Amino acid sequence: MKSEQDYRVRECVHRAEGAAGELYRGTAYVSQLQRLPSDAALRAAARVTPFFWADAAHINVWLCRDCAVELRLRERESDAA
Ligand SMILES: [Zn+2]
């Protein structure tokens, strides 16, 4: 079991603009990213602070609703735990 402090958080650029959103598991983010066409994946990835995909299990990604919809990420962190 890992405490929350073991997780590092990456976030999309819209958080700084005050957008509403929530945290998702890094692994879910990466797997959804890999399902997108490469051009869409590059666009989506460019909005989030980069990290090594190998570290995804230790990372939470904060996404605004628009970014989450584009990545088809509906699974809430609280439901996945
Ligand atoms: Zn966003």
mmCIF file of C-alpha atoms and ligand atoms in Angstrom:
data_model
loop_
_atom_site.group_PDB
_atom_site.id
_atom_site.type_symbol
_atom_site.label_atom_id
_atom_site.label_comp_id
_atom_site.label_asym_id
_atom_site.label_seq_id
_atom_site.Cartn_x
_atom_site.Cartn_y
_atom_site.Cartn_z
ATOM 1 C CA MET A 1 0.000 0.000 0.000
ATOM 2 C CA LYS A 2 1.271 3.400 -0.898
ATOM 3 C CA SER A 3 0.367 6.604 0.846
ATOM 4 C CA GLU A 4 -0.808 9.582 -1.162
ATOM 5 C CA GLN A 5 2.515 11.257 -0.612
ATOM 6 C CA ASP A 6 4.192 8.608 -2.725
ATOM 7 C CA TYR A 7 2.251 9.787 -5.733
ATOM 8 C CA ARG A 8 3.474 12.590 -7.863
ATOM 9 C CA VAL A 9 0.838 14.686 -9.594
ATOM 10 C CA ARG A 10 0.947 15.915 -13.160
ATOM 11 C CA GLU A 11 -1.720 18.254 -14.428
ATOM 12 C CA CYS A 12 -3.094 19.636 -17.662
ATOM 13 C CA VAL A 13 -2.441 23.255 -18.579
ATOM 14 C CA HIS A 14 -6.070 24.191 -17.933
ATOM 15 C CA ARG A 15 -5.790 23.764 -14.170
ATOM 16 C CA ALA A 16 -3.918 27.045 -13.953
ATOM 17 C CA GLU A 17 -6.889 28.682 -15.675
ATOM 18 C CA GLY A 18 -9.236 27.490 -12.960
ATOM 19 C CA ALA A 19 -10.943 24.717 -14.920
ATOM 20 C CA ALA A 20 -12.900 22.034 -13.064
ATOM 21 C CA GLY A 21 -11.473 18.556 -13.156
ATOM 22 C CA GLU A 22 -10.217 15.647 -11.141
ATOM 23 C CA LEU A 23 -7.376 13.216 -10.574
ATOM 24 C CA TYR A 24 -6.919 10.059 -12.573
ATOM 25 C CA ARG A 25 -4.473 7.216 -12.222
ATOM 26 C CA GLY A 26 -1.336 7.614 -14.301
ATOM 27 C CA THR A 27 -1.737 4.098 -15.639
ATOM 28 C CA ALA A 28 -5.284 4.829 -16.843
ATOM 29 C CA TYR A 29 -4.099 8.031 -18.490
ATOM 30 C CA VAL A 30 -1.293 6.258 -20.331
ATOM 31 C CA SER A 31 -3.456 3.373 -21.507
ATOM 32 C CA GLN A 32 -6.097 5.767 -22.859
ATOM 33 C CA LEU A 33 -3.392 7.839 -24.529
ATOM 34 C CA GLN A 34 -2.138 4.739 -26.304
ATOM 35 C CA ARG A 35 -5.620 4.055 -27.699
ATOM 36 C CA LEU A 36 -5.847 7.419 -29.426
ATOM 37 C CA PRO A 37 -4.663 8.026 -32.993
ATOM 38 C CA SER A 38 -1.074 9.253 -32.788
ATOM 39 C CA ASP A 39 -1.870 12.852 -33.748
ATOM 40 C CA ALA A 40 -4.617 13.089 -31.133
ATOM 41 C CA ALA A 41 -2.364 11.422 -28.562
ATOM 42 C CA LEU A 42 0.392 13.947 -29.214
ATOM 43 C CA ARG A 43 -2.075 16.816 -28.858
ATOM 44 C CA ALA A 44 -3.463 15.448 -25.607
ATOM 45 C CA ALA A 45 -0.030 14.642 -24.173
ATOM 46 C CA ALA A 46 1.223 18.138 -24.959
ATOM 47 C CA ARG A 47 -1.294 19.593 -22.483
ATOM 48 C CA VAL A 48 -0.010 17.579 -19.542
ATOM 49 C CA THR A 49 3.315 17.893 -17.742
ATOM 50 C CA PRO A 50 5.421 15.106 -19.271
ATOM 51 C CA PHE A 51 6.541 12.066 -17.301
ATOM 52 C CA PHE A 52 8.087 8.711 -18.077
ATOM 53 C CA TRP A 53 5.375 6.179 -18.802
ATOM 54 C CA ALA A 54 7.374 3.652 -16.809
ATOM 55 C CA ASP A 55 6.578 5.804 -13.753
ATOM 56 C CA ALA A 56 2.824 5.888 -14.445
ATOM 57 C CA ALA A 57 2.026 3.619 -11.497
ATOM 58 C CA HIS A 58 3.423 6.271 -9.156
ATOM 59 C CA ILE A 59 1.744 9.233 -10.788
ATOM 60 C CA ASN A 60 -1.699 10.768 -10.648
ATOM 61 C CA VAL A 61 -2.796 12.971 -13.500
ATOM 62 C CA TRP A 62 -5.139 15.883 -12.929
ATOM 63 C CA LEU A 63 -7.287 16.535 -15.981
ATOM 64 C CA CYS A 64 -9.983 19.103 -16.618
ATOM 65 C CA ARG A 65 -13.271 17.760 -17.950
ATOM 66 C CA ASP A 66 -12.475 18.615 -21.562
ATOM 67 C CA CYS A 67 -9.148 16.802 -21.478
ATOM 68 C CA ALA A 68 -10.712 13.823 -19.700
ATOM 69 C CA VAL A 69 -13.459 13.584 -22.312
ATOM 70 C CA GLU A 70 -10.931 13.755 -25.126
ATOM 71 C CA LEU A 71 -9.020 10.904 -23.514
ATOM 72 C CA ARG A 72 -12.292 9.101 -22.740
ATOM 73 C CA LEU A 73 -11.232 8.964 -19.097
ATOM 74 C CA ARG A 74 -14.389 8.601 -17.081
ATOM 75 C CA GLU A 75 -13.044 6.378 -14.336
ATOM 76 C CA ARG A 76 -12.636 8.389 -11.164
ATOM 77 C CA GLU A 77 -9.589 7.840 -9.023
ATOM 78 C CA SER A 78 -11.786 7.081 -6.031
ATOM 79 C CA ASP A 79 -13.602 4.326 -7.941
ATOM 80 C CA ALA A 80 -10.402 2.769 -9.193
ATOM 81 C CA ALA A 81 -8.750 2.501 -5.798
HETATM 82 ZN ZN ZN B 1 -7.301 20.325 -19.608
#
